[in-house]
Coordinates of C-alpha atoms in Angstrom, one line a residue:
Chain A
M969 CA -52.9 -40.1 -26.7
S970 CA -53.8 -41.9 -23.5
N971 CA -55.1 -40.1 -20.6
H972 CA -51.9 -40.9 -18.8
N973 CA -49.8 -39.6 -21.6
Y974 CA -51.9 -36.5 -21.8
H975 CA -51.5 -35.8 -18.2
M976 CA -47.7 -36.3 -18.4
E977 CA -47.5 -33.9 -21.3
F978 CA -49.7 -31.3 -19.6
S979 CA -47.6 -31.6 -16.5
F980 CA -44.4 -31.3 -18.6
D981 CA -45.8 -28.1 -20.2
I982 CA -46.7 -26.6 -16.8
M983 CA -43.2 -27.5 -15.5
M984 CA -41.5 -25.9 -18.5
T985 CA -43.7 -22.8 -18.2
S986 CA -42.8 -22.6 -14.5
I987 CA -39.1 -23.1 -15.3
K988 CA -39.3 -20.4 -18.0
N989 CA -41.1 -18.1 -15.6
L990 CA -38.6 -18.8 -12.9
R991 CA -35.7 -18.1 -15.3
L992 CA -37.3 -14.8 -16.3
Q993 CA -37.8 -13.9 -12.7
C994 CA -34.3 -14.8 -11.9
E995 CA -32.9 -12.8 -15.0
F996 CA -35.0 -9.9 -13.8
F997 CA -33.9 -10.2 -10.2
W998 CA -30.2 -10.7 -10.9
G999 CA -30.3 -8.1 -13.7
N1000 CA -31.6 -5.6 -11.1
I1001 CA -29.3 -6.8 -8.3
L1002 CA -26.1 -6.8 -10.4
N1003 CA -26.6 -3.6 -12.4
N1004 CA -29.1 -1.6 -10.5
K1005 CA -31.1 -1.8 -13.7
L1006 CA -32.4 -4.5 -16.1
M1007 CA -29.4 -5.7 -18.2
D1008 CA -28.6 -8.0 -21.0
I1009 CA -28.0 -11.3 -19.2
T1010 CA -26.2 -12.9 -22.1
H1011 CA -23.8 -10.0 -22.2
Y1012 CA -23.2 -10.3 -18.5
F1013 CA -22.2 -13.9 -18.9
D1014 CA -19.7 -12.9 -21.6
I1015 CA -18.0 -10.3 -19.5
M1016 CA -17.8 -11.6 -15.9
L1017 CA -15.3 -9.3 -14.3
I1018 CA -17.1 -5.9 -14.6
E1019 CA -20.1 -4.3 -16.2
K1020 CA -19.1 -2.6 -19.5
S1021 CA -20.8 0.6 -18.3
R1022 CA -18.0 0.8 -15.6
L1023 CA -15.6 1.4 -18.5
D1024 CA -17.5 4.4 -19.8
P1025 CA -15.8 7.0 -17.4
I1026 CA -12.4 5.5 -18.4
Q1027 CA -13.2 5.8 -22.1
E1028 CA -14.5 9.3 -21.5
N1029 CA -11.2 10.2 -19.7
A1030 CA -9.3 8.7 -22.7
R1031 CA -11.3 10.8 -25.2
K1032 CA -10.7 14.0 -23.1
L1033 CA -7.0 13.1 -22.8
Q1034 CA -6.8 12.7 -26.6
H1035 CA -8.3 16.2 -27.1
T1036 CA -5.9 17.7 -24.6
I1037 CA -3.0 16.0 -26.4
E1038 CA -4.2 17.6 -29.7
A1039 CA -4.4 21.0 -28.1
W1040 CA -0.9 20.5 -26.5
R1041 CA 0.5 19.5 -30.0
K1042 CA -0.9 22.7 -31.4
D1043 CA 1.0 24.6 -28.6
E1044 CA -2.3 25.7 -27.2
I1045 CA -1.7 24.5 -23.7
S1046 CA 1.3 23.6 -21.4
E1047 CA 2.5 20.1 -20.8
D1048 CA 1.6 20.6 -17.1
V1049 CA -2.1 19.7 -17.7
F1050 CA -1.0 16.0 -18.1
M1051 CA 0.6 15.9 -14.7
K1052 CA -1.6 14.2 -12.0
K1053 CA -0.5 14.8 -8.5
T1054 CA -1.2 12.5 -5.7
K1055 CA -0.5 13.3 -2.0
V1056 CA -0.2 11.1 1.1
V1057 CA 0.6 12.0 4.7
C1058 CA 2.0 9.4 7.1
S1059 CA 2.0 9.9 10.9
Q1060 CA 2.8 7.7 13.9
Q1061 CA 0.0 6.6 16.2
K1062 CA 1.8 4.4 18.7
N1063 CA 5.0 2.4 18.5
F1064 CA 5.3 1.3 14.9
Q1065 CA 1.6 1.7 14.3
L1066 CA 1.3 4.3 11.5
Q1067 CA -1.6 5.7 9.6
V1068 CA -1.4 7.2 6.1
Q1069 CA -4.0 9.6 4.8
C1070 CA -4.8 9.8 1.1
R1071 CA -7.8 11.9 0.1
E1072 CA -10.6 10.9 2.5
H1073 CA -9.1 7.3 3.0
M1074 CA -6.8 5.9 5.6
V1075 CA -4.5 3.0 5.5
H1076 CA -2.7 1.4 8.5
I1077 CA 0.8 0.0 8.9
D1078 CA 2.6 -1.8 11.6
E1079 CA 5.5 -4.1 12.2
P1080 CA 5.4 -7.7 13.4
Q1081 CA 6.4 -8.4 17.0
L1082 CA 9.6 -9.8 15.8
N1083 CA 10.5 -6.3 14.6
G1084 CA 9.3 -4.6 17.8
G1085 CA 5.7 -3.8 16.5
D1086 CA 2.3 -4.9 17.6
D1087 CA 1.4 -6.6 14.3
T1088 CA -1.9 -4.8 13.8
A1089 CA -1.4 -4.3 10.1
I1090 CA 0.9 -5.1 7.2
T1091 CA 4.4 -3.7 6.9
P1092 CA 5.5 -1.0 4.3
V1093 CA 7.3 -3.6 2.1
E1094 CA 4.3 -5.9 2.2
M1095 CA 2.2 -2.9 1.2
L1096 CA 4.4 -2.3 -1.9
L1097 CA 3.5 -5.9 -3.1
C1098 CA -0.2 -5.2 -2.3
A1099 CA -0.1 -2.1 -4.4
Y1100 CA 1.5 -4.1 -7.2
A1101 CA -0.9 -7.0 -7.1
S1102 CA -3.9 -4.7 -7.1
C1103 CA -2.6 -2.5 -9.9
L1104 CA -2.2 -5.6 -12.1
E1105 CA -5.7 -6.9 -11.1
V1106 CA -7.3 -3.5 -12.0
S1107 CA -5.6 -3.6 -15.3
W1108 CA -6.8 -7.2 -16.0
I1109 CA -10.3 -6.2 -15.2
V1110 CA -10.1 -3.3 -17.6
Y1111 CA -8.4 -5.0 -20.5
A1112 CA -10.3 -8.3 -20.2
S1113 CA -13.4 -6.2 -20.9
V1114 CA -11.7 -4.0 -23.6
F1115 CA -10.6 -7.1 -25.4
D1116 CA -14.0 -8.7 -24.9
A1117 CA -12.4 -11.7 -23.2
K1118 CA -14.6 -14.2 -21.4
V1119 CA -12.9 -14.2 -18.1
D1120 CA -14.9 -15.6 -15.1
S1121 CA -12.5 -14.6 -12.4
I1122 CA -8.9 -13.7 -11.8
T1123 CA -6.7 -13.5 -8.7
V1124 CA -3.1 -12.1 -8.6
E1125 CA -0.6 -13.9 -6.4
I1126 CA 2.7 -12.2 -5.8
E1127 CA 5.8 -13.5 -4.0
G1128 CA 8.6 -11.1 -3.4
E1129 CA 12.0 -11.9 -2.2
M1130 CA 14.3 -9.6 -0.2
D1131 CA 17.9 -10.2 0.9
R1132 CA 17.9 -9.5 4.6
R1133 CA 21.5 -8.4 4.4
Y1134 CA 20.3 -5.1 3.1
I1135 CA 20.2 -3.8 6.8
L1136 CA 24.0 -3.7 6.6
G1137 CA 23.7 -0.7 4.5
K1138 CA 26.2 -2.0 2.0
K1139 CA 26.1 -1.3 -1.8
E1140 CA 26.2 -5.0 -2.7
Y1141 CA 22.9 -5.7 -0.7
P1142 CA 20.6 -2.8 -1.8
A1143 CA 17.4 -2.3 0.3
R1144 CA 15.0 -3.6 -2.3
Y1145 CA 13.3 -6.7 -3.5
N1146 CA 15.6 -8.7 -5.7
K1147 CA 12.9 -10.9 -7.1
I1148 CA 9.1 -10.6 -7.7
D1149 CA 7.1 -13.6 -9.1
V1150 CA 3.7 -12.9 -10.3
V1151 CA 1.1 -15.6 -10.9
F1152 CA -2.4 -14.9 -12.5
N1153 CA -4.9 -17.5 -11.6
I1154 CA -7.5 -17.2 -14.4
K1155 CA -10.8 -18.9 -14.9
S1156 CA -11.4 -18.5 -18.5
E1157 CA -12.1 -20.4 -21.8
E1158 CA -10.0 -18.0 -23.8
S1159 CA -6.9 -19.2 -25.6
M1160 CA -3.5 -18.7 -23.9
K1161 CA -2.6 -16.6 -27.0
K1162 CA -5.4 -14.1 -26.2
L1163 CA -4.7 -14.1 -22.5
N1164 CA -1.0 -13.5 -23.1
H1165 CA -1.9 -10.6 -25.4
I1166 CA -4.0 -9.1 -22.6
L1167 CA -1.1 -9.7 -20.2
E1168 CA 1.2 -7.7 -22.4
R1169 CA -1.1 -4.8 -22.4
V1170 CA -1.7 -5.1 -18.5
Q1171 CA 2.1 -5.0 -17.9
K1172 CA 2.6 -1.9 -20.1
T1173 CA -0.1 0.1 -18.3
C1174 CA 0.5 -0.9 -14.7
G1175 CA 1.7 2.3 -13.0
V1176 CA 3.0 0.4 -9.9
G1177 CA 5.0 -2.1 -12.0
G1178 CA 6.4 0.6 -14.1
S1179 CA 7.6 2.5 -11.0
L1180 CA 9.6 -0.6 -9.8
H1181 CA 13.4 -0.8 -10.1
P1182 CA 14.4 -2.5 -13.4
D1183 CA 17.0 -4.5 -11.4
I1184 CA 14.2 -6.4 -9.7
E1185 CA 13.9 -9.7 -11.5
K1186 CA 10.3 -10.2 -12.4
T1187 CA 8.5 -13.3 -13.6
F1188 CA 4.9 -13.5 -14.9
S1189 CA 2.9 -16.6 -15.5
I1190 CA -0.8 -17.5 -16.1
R1191 CA -2.2 -20.4 -14.3
L1192 CA -5.6 -21.6 -15.8
I1193 CA -8.0 -22.8 -13.1
D1194 CA -11.3 -24.7 -13.5
Chain B
M872 CA 13.2 38.0 59.4
S873 CA 9.9 39.8 59.6
N874 CA 6.7 38.0 60.0
H875 CA 5.8 38.9 56.5
N876 CA 8.9 37.4 55.0
Y877 CA 8.6 34.2 57.1
H878 CA 5.0 33.8 55.8
M879 CA 6.2 34.2 52.2
E880 CA 9.1 31.7 52.6
F881 CA 6.8 29.2 54.2
S882 CA 4.2 29.5 51.4
F883 CA 7.0 29.1 48.8
D884 CA 8.1 25.8 50.5
I885 CA 4.6 24.5 50.5
M886 CA 4.1 25.4 46.8
M887 CA 7.4 23.8 45.9
T888 CA 6.5 20.6 47.7
S889 CA 3.1 20.6 46.0
I890 CA 4.7 21.0 42.6
K891 CA 7.3 18.2 43.4
N892 CA 4.4 15.9 44.5
L893 CA 2.4 16.7 41.4
R894 CA 5.4 16.1 39.3
L895 CA 6.0 12.7 41.0
Q896 CA 2.3 11.9 40.5
C897 CA 2.4 12.8 36.9
E898 CA 5.6 10.8 36.3
F899 CA 4.0 7.8 37.8
F900 CA 0.8 8.3 35.8
W901 CA 2.4 8.8 32.5
G902 CA 5.0 6.2 33.2
N903 CA 2.3 3.6 33.7
I904 CA 0.1 4.9 30.8
L905 CA 2.9 5.0 28.3
N906 CA 4.8 1.9 29.0
N907 CA 2.4 -0.3 31.0
K908 CA 5.1 -0.2 33.7
L909 CA 6.9 2.5 35.6
M910 CA 9.6 3.9 33.4
D911 CA 12.4 6.3 33.5
I912 CA 10.7 9.6 32.6
T913 CA 13.9 11.4 31.8
H914 CA 14.7 8.7 29.3
Y915 CA 11.2 9.0 27.8
F916 CA 11.6 12.7 27.2
D917 CA 14.9 12.1 25.4
I918 CA 13.4 9.5 22.9
M919 CA 9.9 10.5 22.1
L920 CA 9.1 8.3 19.1
I921 CA 9.4 4.9 20.6
E922 CA 10.4 3.1 23.8
K923 CA 14.0 1.9 23.4
S924 CA 12.9 -1.7 24.4
R925 CA 11.0 -1.8 21.0
L926 CA 14.3 -1.9 19.3
D927 CA 15.5 -4.9 21.2
P928 CA 13.9 -7.4 18.8
I929 CA 15.5 -5.4 15.9
Q930 CA 19.0 -5.5 17.5
E931 CA 18.5 -9.2 18.3
N932 CA 17.7 -9.8 14.6
A933 CA 20.7 -7.9 13.6
R934 CA 22.9 -10.0 15.9
K935 CA 21.4 -13.2 14.6
L936 CA 21.9 -12.0 11.0
Q937 CA 25.6 -11.2 11.9
H938 CA 26.1 -14.8 13.1
T939 CA 24.4 -16.2 9.9
I940 CA 26.7 -14.0 7.7
E941 CA 29.8 -15.4 9.6
A942 CA 28.6 -19.0 9.0
W943 CA 27.9 -18.2 5.3
R944 CA 31.4 -16.7 4.9
K945 CA 32.8 -19.9 6.3
D946 CA 30.8 -21.7 3.6
E947 CA 28.8 -23.5 6.3
I948 CA 25.4 -22.4 4.9
S949 CA 23.8 -21.4 1.7
E950 CA 23.0 -17.8 0.7
D951 CA 19.3 -18.8 0.6
V952 CA 19.0 -18.3 4.3
F953 CA 19.1 -14.5 3.8
M954 CA 16.1 -14.5 1.5
K955 CA 12.9 -13.4 3.1
K956 CA 9.8 -14.2 1.1
T957 CA 6.6 -12.2 1.3
K958 CA 3.4 -13.3 -0.3
V959 CA 0.2 -11.4 -1.1
V960 CA -3.0 -12.6 -2.9
C961 CA -5.3 -10.0 -4.6
S962 CA -9.0 -10.9 -5.5
Q963 CA -11.9 -9.0 -6.9
Q964 CA -14.8 -8.3 -4.6
K965 CA -17.2 -6.3 -6.8
N966 CA -16.4 -3.8 -9.6
F967 CA -13.0 -2.3 -8.9
Q968 CA -13.2 -3.1 -5.2
L969 CA -10.4 -5.5 -4.6
Q970 CA -8.9 -7.1 -1.4
V971 CA -5.4 -8.1 -0.9
Q972 CA -4.5 -10.6 1.7
C973 CA -1.1 -10.7 3.3
R974 CA -0.5 -13.0 6.3
E975 CA -3.6 -12.6 8.4
H976 CA -4.1 -9.0 7.3
M977 CA -6.3 -7.5 4.5
V978 CA -6.1 -4.3 2.6
H979 CA -8.7 -2.8 0.3
I980 CA -8.4 -1.1 -3.0
D981 CA -10.8 0.7 -5.2
E982 CA -10.9 3.3 -8.0
P983 CA -12.6 6.7 -7.8
Q984 CA -16.0 7.1 -9.6
L985 CA -14.2 9.0 -12.3
N986 CA -12.5 5.8 -13.2
G987 CA -15.6 3.6 -12.9
G988 CA -15.1 2.7 -9.3
D989 CA -17.0 3.2 -6.1
D990 CA -14.3 5.1 -4.2
T991 CA -14.4 2.9 -1.2
A992 CA -10.6 2.8 -0.8
I993 CA -7.4 4.2 -2.2
T994 CA -6.1 3.2 -5.6
P995 CA -3.0 1.0 -6.3
V996 CA -0.8 3.9 -7.3
E997 CA -1.8 5.8 -4.2
M998 CA -1.0 2.7 -2.1
L999 CA 2.5 2.7 -3.6
L1000 CA 3.1 6.2 -2.1
C1001 CA 1.5 5.1 1.2
A1002 CA 4.0 2.2 1.3
Y1003 CA 6.9 4.6 0.6
A1004 CA 5.8 7.2 3.2
S1005 CA 5.3 4.6 5.9
C1006 CA 8.7 2.8 5.1
L1007 CA 10.4 6.1 5.6
E1008 CA 8.6 6.8 8.8
V1009 CA 9.4 3.4 10.2
S1010 CA 13.0 4.0 9.4
W1011 CA 13.0 7.4 11.0
I1012 CA 11.5 5.9 14.2
V1013 CA 14.3 3.3 14.3
Y1014 CA 17.2 5.6 13.5
A1015 CA 16.1 8.5 15.6
S1016 CA 16.4 6.1 18.5
V1017 CA 19.5 4.4 17.3
F1018 CA 21.3 7.8 17.1
D1019 CA 19.7 9.0 20.3
A1020 CA 18.2 12.0 18.6
K1021 CA 15.6 13.9 20.5
V1022 CA 12.7 13.9 18.1
D1023 CA 9.3 14.7 19.4
S1024 CA 7.3 13.8 16.3
I1025 CA 7.6 13.3 12.6
T1026 CA 5.2 13.1 9.7
V1027 CA 6.1 12.1 6.2
E1028 CA 4.4 14.0 3.4
I1029 CA 4.7 12.6 -0.1
E1030 CA 3.6 14.1 -3.4
G1031 CA 3.9 12.0 -6.5
E1032 CA 3.5 13.2 -10.1
M1033 CA 2.4 10.9 -12.9
D1034 CA 2.1 11.9 -16.6
R1035 CA -1.5 10.8 -17.6
R1036 CA -0.4 10.2 -21.1
Y1037 CA 1.0 6.8 -20.0
I1038 CA -2.4 5.2 -20.9
L1039 CA -1.4 5.7 -24.6
G1040 CA 1.1 2.8 -24.0
K1041 CA 4.0 4.7 -25.7
K1042 CA 7.6 4.3 -24.7
E1043 CA 8.0 8.1 -24.2
Y1044 CA 5.3 8.1 -21.5
P1045 CA 6.1 5.2 -19.3
A1046 CA 3.5 4.0 -16.8
R1047 CA 5.3 5.3 -13.7
Y1048 CA 5.6 8.3 -11.3
N1049 CA 8.0 10.7 -12.9
K1050 CA 8.6 12.7 -9.7
I1051 CA 8.2 12.0 -6.0
D1052 CA 8.7 14.8 -3.4
V1053 CA 9.2 13.8 0.1
V1054 CA 8.9 16.3 3.0
F1055 CA 9.7 15.3 6.6
N1056 CA 7.9 17.5 9.1
I1057 CA 10.1 17.1 12.2
K1058 CA 9.6 18.5 15.7
S1059 CA 13.0 18.3 17.2
E1060 CA 15.7 20.5 18.8
E1061 CA 18.5 18.5 17.1
S1062 CA 20.8 20.3 14.6
M1063 CA 20.0 20.0 10.9
K1064 CA 23.3 18.3 10.6
K1065 CA 22.3 15.5 12.9
L1066 CA 18.9 15.2 11.3
N1067 CA 20.4 15.1 7.8
H1068 CA 22.8 12.4 9.0
I1069 CA 19.8 10.3 10.1
L1070 CA 18.0 11.0 6.8
E1071 CA 20.9 9.6 4.9
R1072 CA 20.6 6.4 6.9
V1073 CA 16.9 6.3 6.5
Q1074 CA 17.2 6.6 2.7
K1075 CA 19.7 3.8 2.5
T1076 CA 17.7 1.3 4.4
C1077 CA 14.2 2.1 3.1
G1078 CA 13.1 -1.2 1.3
V1079 CA 10.3 0.6 -0.6
G1080 CA 12.4 3.5 -1.7
G1081 CA 15.2 1.1 -2.9
S1082 CA 12.6 -0.8 -4.9
L1083 CA 11.6 2.3 -6.9
H1084 CA 12.8 3.0 -10.4
P1085 CA 15.9 5.2 -10.5
D1086 CA 14.4 7.4 -13.3
I1087 CA 11.8 8.7 -10.8
E1088 CA 13.1 12.1 -9.8
K1089 CA 13.1 12.2 -6.0
T1090 CA 13.5 15.2 -3.6
F1091 CA 13.9 15.0 0.1
S1092 CA 13.5 17.9 2.5
I1093 CA 13.3 18.4 6.2
R1094 CA 10.9 21.0 7.5
L1095 CA 11.4 21.9 11.2
I1096 CA 8.0 22.5 13.1
D1097 CA 7.4 24.1 16.4

């Protein structure tokens, strides 16, 4: 080995050790940052949407529910225990600016200037679509993890269509969306078969989607992005 | 007239003048504050919820719509012109913290800690009720004015009930609210007959309510408050 080669190899070793150290430092750093504790980095790169530990309370809830169902089947308890109540209170602030309180949170509503409002927030019918899009996204986050799908990111795009003639108050033009198109932009290397399987589950367990009128024509599509 | 009586009458005159001045000053002050211009105070006290001028754009929209309908009936234009499209995009920020963009506005969603979230905002199913409550409130504001009802204030309280067994994904427990109770807290001297008449119109033109599943049991009640 020439002096020159030795020098090269030595430098290469130092570089590799540095890179390895840097990688270890990065893993430690990101592990701490992302999880507030040291985590299994490999596992993190498998499940990008959420830490698995975030599903622990959900699984715990499901276990408790299962026990409650067994007790109910044995006639030990009333069906009422399954009923979860949610309360909101809406009040007017000024003009069409409203605020709605739900637990300790507050959301705001307004109308655009074209409808006499001040356009400080979204409208109620827009909020309906926001509720739907976010409900689908939450379900995707949960079920991508449950089904161990390698999903890097997902956004939910919704376009709703309403027939403006509903303000006539006539039966043939009901005050509702007539069409809602949902597109899931998914960054993932999973097969479309697997993604469609998850989508099926997502649709079944989306509490907002299930609360929508069956006459609303709905389409769902997955758009794979790079 | 005794001296004493004269003095009394004189004092009374001064007092009345003072009250009248005070009232004029108040009218001027509130007129400016409430409308950014001097307004007809009497009219304001008739219609408490919103300035009538705020309904002008709505009436203008209705007039335009009427013209469009006439043109459509004459086969001059396609039905597509009545279709109003609304778009929202939901993306994940961190864990279950989502943001939904709609026009230039943004709303936030999260899950409570019991579901693995950080509880920084309301949940999607809670947002559905917020959308409904605010849609009903907007309609009340509009129709109380349209029907010249003397309504001082109104808040909309909604309680939704969901059967938690929906997470089992079984047909008998669909993922939806099974019951929604709506209470309108109204401060008004109008008759219940008039208020119920407005309520009927409000229900008919509420785009969120119309978009809800007909199997959701809904109740509506008016609670008059002092």
